[in-house]
CSV table of C-alpha atoms in Angstrom, one decimal:
chain,number,residue,atom,x,y,z
J,1,MET,CA,-89.8,-2.4,-43.1
J,2,ALA,CA,-88.5,-2.7,-46.7
J,3,ILE,CA,-89.4,1.0,-47.3
J,4,CYS,CA,-87.6,2.0,-44.2
J,5,SER,CA,-84.5,0.1,-45.3
J,6,GLN,CA,-84.6,1.7,-48.7
J,7,LEU,CA,-85.0,5.2,-47.2
J,8,LYS,CA,-82.0,4.6,-44.9
J,9,SER,CA,-79.9,3.3,-47.8
J,10,ALA,CA,-80.8,6.3,-49.8
J,11,GLU,CA,-79.9,8.6,-47.0
J,12,ALA,CA,-76.6,6.9,-46.4
J,13,MET,CA,-75.8,7.1,-50.1
J,14,GLN,CA,-76.6,10.8,-50.2
J,15,GLN,CA,-74.2,11.3,-47.2
J,16,ILE,CA,-71.5,9.5,-49.1
J,17,VAL,CA,-72.0,11.6,-52.2
J,18,SER,CA,-72.0,14.7,-50.1
J,19,ARG,CA,-68.7,13.7,-48.5
J,20,LEU,CA,-67.1,12.9,-51.9
J,21,HIS,CA,-68.1,16.3,-53.2
J,22,CYS,CA,-66.4,17.8,-50.2
J,23,LEU,CA,-63.3,15.9,-50.9
J,24,LEU,CA,-63.3,17.1,-54.5
J,25,SER,CA,-63.8,20.7,-53.4
J,26,TYR,CA,-60.8,20.6,-51.0
J,27,GLY,CA,-58.6,18.9,-53.6
J,28,ILE,CA,-58.2,15.7,-51.6
J,29,LEU,CA,-59.7,13.7,-54.4
J,30,SER,CA,-59.5,14.4,-58.1
J,31,SER,CA,-62.3,13.8,-60.5
J,32,THR,CA,-60.3,11.0,-62.0
J,33,THR,CA,-60.1,9.0,-58.8
J,34,THR,CA,-61.0,5.3,-59.5
J,35,MET,CA,-61.2,2.1,-57.6
J,36,GLU,CA,-58.9,0.4,-60.2
J,37,PRO,CA,-55.9,-1.6,-58.9
J,38,ILE,CA,-52.8,0.4,-58.0
J,39,ARG,CA,-49.2,-0.9,-58.3
J,40,ILE,CA,-46.8,0.0,-55.5
J,41,GLY,CA,-43.5,-1.7,-56.2
J,42,SER,CA,-44.0,-5.4,-55.9
J,43,LEU,CA,-47.6,-5.0,-54.6
J,44,THR,CA,-50.9,-4.9,-56.3
J,45,CYS,CA,-53.3,-2.7,-54.2
J,46,GLN,CA,-57.1,-3.0,-54.8
J,47,PRO,CA,-58.8,0.0,-53.2
J,48,LEU,CA,-61.8,-0.8,-51.1
J,49,HIS,CA,-62.8,2.8,-50.5
J,50,PRO,CA,-62.2,6.1,-52.4
J,51,THR,CA,-59.9,7.6,-49.8
J,52,PHE,CA,-58.3,4.7,-47.8
J,53,VAL,CA,-58.2,0.9,-47.3
J,54,ALA,CA,-56.9,-1.5,-49.9
J,55,GLU,CA,-56.6,-5.3,-50.2
J,56,ILE,CA,-53.0,-6.2,-51.1
J,57,THR,CA,-51.6,-9.1,-53.1
J,58,GLY,CA,-48.0,-9.9,-54.1
J,59,VAL,CA,-46.5,-11.0,-50.7
J,60,ASP,CA,-45.3,-14.5,-50.1
J,61,PHE,CA,-45.8,-14.9,-46.3
J,62,SER,CA,-44.4,-18.5,-46.3
J,63,LYS,CA,-40.9,-17.1,-46.2
J,64,PRO,CA,-39.1,-14.1,-44.6
J,65,ILE,CA,-40.2,-10.8,-46.3
J,66,PRO,CA,-37.2,-9.2,-48.1
J,67,ASP,CA,-36.3,-5.6,-47.1
J,68,ASP,CA,-37.2,-4.1,-50.4
J,69,GLN,CA,-40.7,-5.5,-50.1
J,70,ILE,CA,-41.0,-4.2,-46.6
J,71,CYS,CA,-40.4,-0.8,-48.1
J,72,ASP,CA,-43.3,-1.5,-50.5
J,73,ILE,CA,-45.5,-2.5,-47.6
J,74,ILE,CA,-44.7,0.7,-45.7
J,75,ALA,CA,-45.4,2.7,-48.9
J,76,ALA,CA,-48.8,1.0,-49.1
J,77,GLN,CA,-49.5,1.9,-45.5
J,78,ASP,CA,-48.6,5.5,-46.2
J,79,ARG,CA,-50.9,5.6,-49.2
J,80,PHE,CA,-54.0,3.7,-47.7
J,81,GLY,CA,-53.7,3.8,-43.9
J,82,VAL,CA,-55.3,0.3,-43.8
J,83,THR,CA,-54.1,-2.7,-45.7
J,84,VAL,CA,-55.7,-6.2,-45.9
J,85,TYR,CA,-53.7,-9.4,-46.7
J,86,ARG,CA,-55.8,-12.5,-47.1
J,87,ASN,CA,-55.0,-16.1,-46.1
J,88,THR,CA,-51.4,-15.4,-45.0
J,89,SER,CA,-51.0,-18.7,-43.1
J,90,LEU,CA,-48.9,-16.8,-40.6
J,91,ASP,CA,-48.3,-18.4,-37.1
J,92,ASP,CA,-47.5,-16.5,-33.9
J,93,GLN,CA,-43.7,-16.5,-34.5
J,94,ARG,CA,-43.8,-15.4,-38.1
J,95,HIS,CA,-46.5,-12.7,-37.2
J,96,ILE,CA,-44.0,-11.3,-34.6
J,97,ALA,CA,-41.1,-11.6,-37.0
J,98,LEU,CA,-42.9,-9.6,-39.7
J,99,SER,CA,-43.9,-7.0,-37.2
J,100,ARG,CA,-40.3,-6.5,-36.0
J,101,GLN,CA,-39.4,-5.7,-39.6
J,102,LEU,CA,-41.6,-2.6,-39.3
J,103,GLY,CA,-40.2,-1.4,-36.0
J,104,LYS,CA,-39.8,-1.9,-32.2
J,105,LEU,CA,-42.8,-3.7,-30.7
J,106,GLU,CA,-44.9,-2.9,-27.6
J,107,GLN,CA,-45.3,-5.6,-25.0
J,108,VAL,CA,-48.6,-6.6,-23.4
J,109,PRO,CA,-49.4,-4.8,-20.1
J,110,LYS,CA,-49.9,-7.1,-17.1
J,111,PHE,CA,-53.3,-5.9,-15.9
J,112,ASN,CA,-54.0,-9.0,-13.9
J,113,GLY,CA,-50.7,-8.9,-12.0
J,114,PRO,CA,-47.1,-9.9,-12.9
J,115,LYS,CA,-47.6,-13.5,-11.7
J,116,VAL,CA,-50.6,-14.2,-13.9
J,117,PRO,CA,-49.5,-15.9,-17.1
J,118,ASP,CA,-50.7,-14.6,-20.5
J,119,ARG,CA,-52.7,-16.7,-23.0
J,120,PHE,CA,-49.7,-16.7,-25.4
J,121,GLY,CA,-46.1,-17.5,-24.9
J,122,PHE,CA,-45.0,-14.2,-26.5
J,123,PRO,CA,-45.1,-10.9,-24.7
J,124,GLU,CA,-45.5,-9.0,-28.0
J,125,LEU,CA,-48.9,-10.6,-28.7
J,126,PHE,CA,-52.0,-8.7,-27.5
J,127,ASP,CA,-55.1,-10.9,-27.0
J,128,ALA,CA,-57.9,-9.3,-28.9
J,129,GLY,CA,-60.1,-12.4,-28.7
J,130,ASN,CA,-62.9,-13.6,-26.4
J,131,THR,CA,-61.5,-16.7,-24.8
J,132,ASP,CA,-59.4,-17.4,-21.7
J,133,ARG,CA,-56.2,-19.3,-21.3
J,134,GLU,CA,-58.0,-22.6,-21.6
J,135,GLY,CA,-59.8,-21.6,-24.7
J,136,LYS,CA,-63.2,-21.2,-23.0
J,137,ILE,CA,-65.4,-18.3,-24.0
J,138,ILE,CA,-65.1,-15.3,-21.6
J,139,GLN,CA,-68.3,-15.2,-19.6
J,140,LYS,CA,-70.7,-12.3,-19.8
J,141,ASP,CA,-70.5,-9.7,-17.0
J,142,SER,CA,-66.9,-10.7,-16.0
J,143,ARG,CA,-64.4,-7.9,-15.8
J,144,ARG,CA,-62.6,-9.1,-18.9
J,145,TRP,CA,-65.9,-9.2,-20.8
J,146,TRP,CA,-66.7,-5.7,-19.8
J,147,TYR,CA,-63.1,-4.6,-20.7
J,148,ASN,CA,-63.6,-5.9,-24.2
J,149,LYS,CA,-66.7,-3.7,-24.6
J,150,GLY,CA,-64.3,-0.8,-24.8
J,151,ASN,CA,-63.0,-2.2,-28.1
J,152,THR,CA,-66.4,-1.5,-29.7
J,153,LEU,CA,-65.8,2.3,-29.3
J,154,TRP,CA,-64.0,4.3,-31.9
J,155,HIS,CA,-60.4,4.2,-30.7
J,156,THR,CA,-56.7,4.4,-31.6
J,157,ASP,CA,-54.5,1.6,-30.2
J,158,SER,CA,-52.2,2.7,-27.4
J,159,SER,CA,-52.9,6.4,-27.6
J,160,PHE,CA,-53.0,6.1,-23.8
J,161,ASN,CA,-49.2,5.5,-24.0
J,162,GLN,CA,-46.9,8.5,-23.9
J,163,HIS,CA,-44.8,6.7,-26.6
J,164,ARG,CA,-47.7,6.2,-29.0
J,165,SER,CA,-48.0,3.4,-31.5
J,166,LYS,CA,-47.5,3.4,-35.3
J,167,TYR,CA,-48.9,0.2,-36.8
J,168,SER,CA,-51.2,-2.5,-35.5
J,169,LEU,CA,-51.0,-5.9,-37.2
J,170,LEU,CA,-54.1,-8.0,-36.4
J,171,LEU,CA,-54.2,-11.6,-37.4
J,172,ALA,CA,-57.2,-13.9,-37.5
J,173,HIS,CA,-56.8,-17.3,-35.8
J,174,GLN,CA,-60.5,-18.1,-35.5
J,175,ILE,CA,-63.5,-16.1,-36.8
J,176,PRO,CA,-67.2,-16.1,-36.1
J,177,ASN,CA,-69.7,-17.2,-38.7
J,178,GLU,CA,-71.3,-13.7,-38.6
J,179,GLY,CA,-70.3,-10.3,-37.5
J,180,GLY,CA,-67.0,-9.4,-35.8
J,181,ASP,CA,-65.8,-7.1,-38.6
J,182,THR,CA,-63.3,-4.3,-37.9
J,183,GLU,CA,-64.5,-0.9,-38.9
J,184,PHE,CA,-62.1,2.0,-39.7
J,185,ALA,CA,-62.4,5.7,-40.0
J,186,ASP,CA,-60.2,7.9,-42.2
J,187,MET,CA,-59.0,10.6,-39.8
J,188,ARG,CA,-56.5,12.1,-42.2
J,189,ASN,CA,-58.9,12.9,-45.0
J,190,ALA,CA,-61.8,13.7,-42.7
J,191,TYR,CA,-59.6,16.4,-41.0
J,192,ARG,CA,-58.4,17.8,-44.3
J,193,ALA,CA,-61.9,18.4,-45.4
J,194,PHE,CA,-62.6,20.6,-42.3
J,195,PRO,CA,-62.9,24.4,-43.0
J,196,GLU,CA,-59.6,26.2,-42.4
J,197,VAL,CA,-61.1,28.3,-39.6
J,198,ARG,CA,-61.9,25.0,-37.7
J,199,LYS,CA,-58.4,23.7,-38.3
J,200,ARG,CA,-56.9,26.9,-36.7
J,201,GLN,CA,-59.1,26.3,-33.6
J,202,LEU,CA,-57.7,22.8,-33.2
J,203,ARG,CA,-54.0,23.3,-33.9
J,204,GLY,CA,-52.0,23.5,-30.6
J,205,LEU,CA,-54.7,21.8,-28.5
J,206,ILE,CA,-53.5,18.9,-26.4
J,207,ALA,CA,-55.7,15.9,-25.2
J,208,GLU,CA,-55.2,13.7,-22.3
J,209,HIS,CA,-55.6,10.0,-23.3
J,210,ASP,CA,-56.7,7.6,-20.6
J,211,LEU,CA,-57.4,3.9,-21.1
J,212,TRP,CA,-59.7,3.7,-18.1
J,213,HIS,CA,-61.8,6.6,-19.5
J,214,SER,CA,-62.8,4.6,-22.5
J,215,ARG,CA,-63.5,1.5,-20.4
J,216,LYS,CA,-65.8,3.6,-18.2
J,217,LEU,CA,-67.6,5.0,-21.2
J,218,ALA,CA,-68.3,1.4,-22.4
J,219,ALA,CA,-69.0,-0.1,-19.0
J,220,PRO,CA,-69.8,2.7,-16.5
J,221,GLN,CA,-70.7,0.5,-13.6
J,222,GLU,CA,-67.9,-2.0,-13.9
J,223,TYR,CA,-65.3,0.7,-14.3
J,224,SER,CA,-66.7,3.3,-11.9
J,225,ALA,CA,-63.6,2.4,-9.9
J,226,VAL,CA,-60.2,1.4,-11.2
J,227,THR,CA,-57.8,-0.7,-9.1
J,228,ASP,CA,-54.5,0.8,-8.0
J,229,PHE,CA,-52.7,-1.8,-10.0
J,230,GLU,CA,-54.7,-1.0,-13.2
J,231,ARG,CA,-54.0,2.7,-12.8
J,232,ALA,CA,-50.3,2.2,-12.2
J,233,ALA,CA,-50.1,-0.2,-15.2
J,234,LYS,CA,-51.6,2.4,-17.5
J,235,PRO,CA,-51.4,6.1,-16.4
J,236,SER,CA,-52.6,8.9,-18.7
J,237,ALA,CA,-50.7,10.2,-21.7
J,238,TYR,CA,-50.8,13.5,-23.6
J,239,HIS,CA,-50.9,14.1,-27.4
J,240,LYS,CA,-51.6,17.0,-29.7
J,241,LEU,CA,-55.0,16.9,-31.5
J,242,VAL,CA,-53.4,17.9,-34.8
J,243,GLN,CA,-50.4,15.8,-35.9
J,244,ILE,CA,-48.2,15.5,-38.9
J,245,ALA,CA,-48.9,12.4,-41.0
J,246,SER,CA,-46.3,10.3,-42.9
J,247,ASP,CA,-47.1,12.2,-46.1
J,248,GLY,CA,-46.2,15.5,-44.5
J,249,GLY,CA,-49.7,16.9,-44.2
J,250,GLU,CA,-51.8,17.4,-41.1
J,251,THR,CA,-54.1,14.8,-39.6
J,252,LEU,CA,-56.4,14.5,-36.6
J,253,TYR,CA,-55.4,12.3,-33.6
J,254,VAL,CA,-58.4,11.7,-31.3
J,255,ALA,CA,-60.4,8.8,-30.1
J,256,ALA,CA,-62.4,7.3,-27.2
J,257,HIS,CA,-59.4,7.2,-25.0
J,258,ALA,CA,-59.3,11.0,-25.1
J,259,SER,CA,-60.7,12.1,-21.7
J,260,ARG,CA,-60.1,15.9,-21.7
J,261,ILE,CA,-58.6,18.9,-23.5
J,262,LEU,CA,-56.0,20.7,-21.6
J,263,GLY,CA,-56.9,24.3,-20.8
J,264,LYS,CA,-60.7,23.7,-21.4
J,265,PRO,CA,-63.5,23.1,-18.9
J,266,GLU,CA,-64.1,19.4,-18.6
J,267,GLN,CA,-67.5,19.3,-20.3
J,268,GLU,CA,-66.5,21.6,-23.1
J,269,GLY,CA,-63.5,19.4,-23.8
J,270,LEU,CA,-65.6,16.3,-23.8
J,271,ARG,CA,-68.1,17.9,-26.1
J,272,LEU,CA,-65.3,18.8,-28.6
J,273,ILE,CA,-63.9,15.3,-28.5
J,274,GLY,CA,-67.3,13.8,-29.1
J,275,GLU,CA,-68.0,16.2,-32.0
J,276,LEU,CA,-64.7,15.4,-33.7
J,277,ILE,CA,-65.2,11.6,-33.4
J,278,GLU,CA,-68.8,12.0,-34.8
J,279,ASP,CA,-67.7,14.2,-37.7
J,280,CYS,CA,-64.9,11.8,-38.7
J,281,THR,CA,-67.1,8.7,-38.6
J,282,GLN,CA,-69.9,10.0,-40.8
J,283,ALA,CA,-70.8,8.0,-44.0
J,284,GLY,CA,-68.1,8.5,-46.6
J,285,TRP,CA,-65.2,8.4,-44.1
J,286,THR,CA,-65.6,4.8,-42.8
J,287,HIS,CA,-65.1,1.2,-44.1
J,288,ALA,CA,-65.7,-2.1,-42.4
J,289,VAL,CA,-63.2,-4.9,-43.2
J,290,LYS,CA,-64.7,-8.3,-43.2
J,291,TRP,CA,-62.7,-11.2,-41.9
J,292,LYS,CA,-63.1,-14.0,-44.4
J,293,GLN,CA,-60.8,-16.8,-43.2
J,294,VAL,CA,-58.1,-17.8,-40.7
J,295,GLY,CA,-54.8,-16.2,-41.7
J,296,ASP,CA,-56.3,-12.9,-42.8
J,297,LEU,CA,-54.1,-10.0,-41.7
J,298,VAL,CA,-55.0,-6.3,-41.4
J,299,ILE,CA,-52.4,-3.6,-40.8
J,300,TRP,CA,-53.4,-0.1,-40.0
J,301,ASP,CA,-51.6,3.2,-39.1
J,302,ASN,CA,-52.9,4.3,-35.7
J,303,ARG,CA,-51.7,7.9,-36.5
J,304,ILE,CA,-54.2,8.4,-39.3
J,305,VAL,CA,-57.2,6.1,-38.6
J,306,MET,CA,-59.5,5.1,-35.8
J,307,HIS,CA,-61.1,1.7,-35.6
J,308,ARG,CA,-63.7,-0.3,-33.6
J,309,GLY,CA,-64.8,-3.9,-33.3
J,310,ARG,CA,-68.3,-4.8,-34.6
J,311,PRO,CA,-70.7,-7.0,-32.7
J,312,PHE,CA,-70.9,-10.8,-32.9
J,313,SER,CA,-72.4,-13.6,-30.8
J,314,ASP,CA,-69.6,-13.5,-28.2
J,315,GLN,CA,-71.3,-16.0,-25.9
J,316,MET,CA,-71.8,-18.5,-28.7
J,317,GLU,CA,-68.8,-18.2,-31.0
J,318,VAL,CA,-65.1,-17.8,-30.7
J,319,ARG,CA,-63.3,-14.8,-32.2
J,320,ASP,CA,-59.5,-15.5,-31.7
J,321,MET,CA,-57.6,-12.4,-32.9
J,322,ARG,CA,-54.0,-11.6,-32.0
J,323,ARG,CA,-52.3,-8.3,-32.4
J,324,THR,CA,-48.8,-6.9,-32.5
J,325,THR,CA,-48.3,-3.2,-32.1
J,326,VAL,CA,-45.3,-1.2,-33.5
J,327,PHE,CA,-44.0,1.8,-31.7
J,328,ASP,CA,-44.1,5.1,-33.6
J,329,ASP,CA,-40.8,6.6,-34.6
J,330,GLY,CA,-42.1,9.7,-36.4
J,331,PRO,CA,-42.8,13.3,-35.4
J,332,GLY,CA,-44.8,13.6,-32.2
J,333,SER,CA,-44.1,9.9,-31.3
J,334,LEU,CA,-43.3,10.8,-27.7
J,335,GLY,CA,-46.4,12.9,-27.2
J,336,ALA,CA,-46.8,16.4,-25.8
J,337,VAL,CA,-44.7,16.8,-22.7
């Protein structure tokens, strides 16, 4: 078993080296790239990966964030795509207030009907945990338990909305002892390493994004049928595969919610979607962020990264995570219509 582990580790390292050589050859990285701390205004950014993800210090979350520092936070998002802030001590209200400084917020869809109360008293807070309104662990094989399985697929928050999202801000309120990390994929730099001929094939293509498609992928029996209320609450949306990122360059916008490619036969489109997700989640393009304590906050840009939740003992331990989601206000924010 030890030999197998060593072989797998060696293979993974070789893949990472190969990807980094690819980045160098396409000019995405320079030979002087380091993992040394980077200053962005008032922030100190410690890179956690050669192309994206950084842990940030320099923000005092105990008081309102001044506008000039919000500009620094946005600049860090543009640079890294995923930023990690440890032990913020934010509560629900301050979490929402910080998010509003970044833009207009989405509200939680009412999948269980308009009369069923949410777990939180704030319509801007998405419940990304595994407990019900009474704080009890969601039971295995319930519809909500199966719904959460879709979060373990590589996805982009709210791509199934015609008005897509920009930032997600996920805050830890309770974390399991083991597992439950959030893993990210660098879609921006993965796409930019594609050969030019492949990029030309992808430009102009439009994907349909359907929440219920990803739920069926994760739980085919439970979501073989979708209720009329569920379908009405979240109809499909349409977005170009190739988008313009905040730095002005191209990026890829695809994830598990993508159910078909317009103008292509169904199976051909699904194959393309699967290939793109696989190519962008190879070793060298991904990084798993570990949740270390209550109050940890991770912000990511849904336009340039995918993410997925990693397994944990969801019938034994509580993972209470709460998310706000900021609407996109950039190019392509309203999708392809």
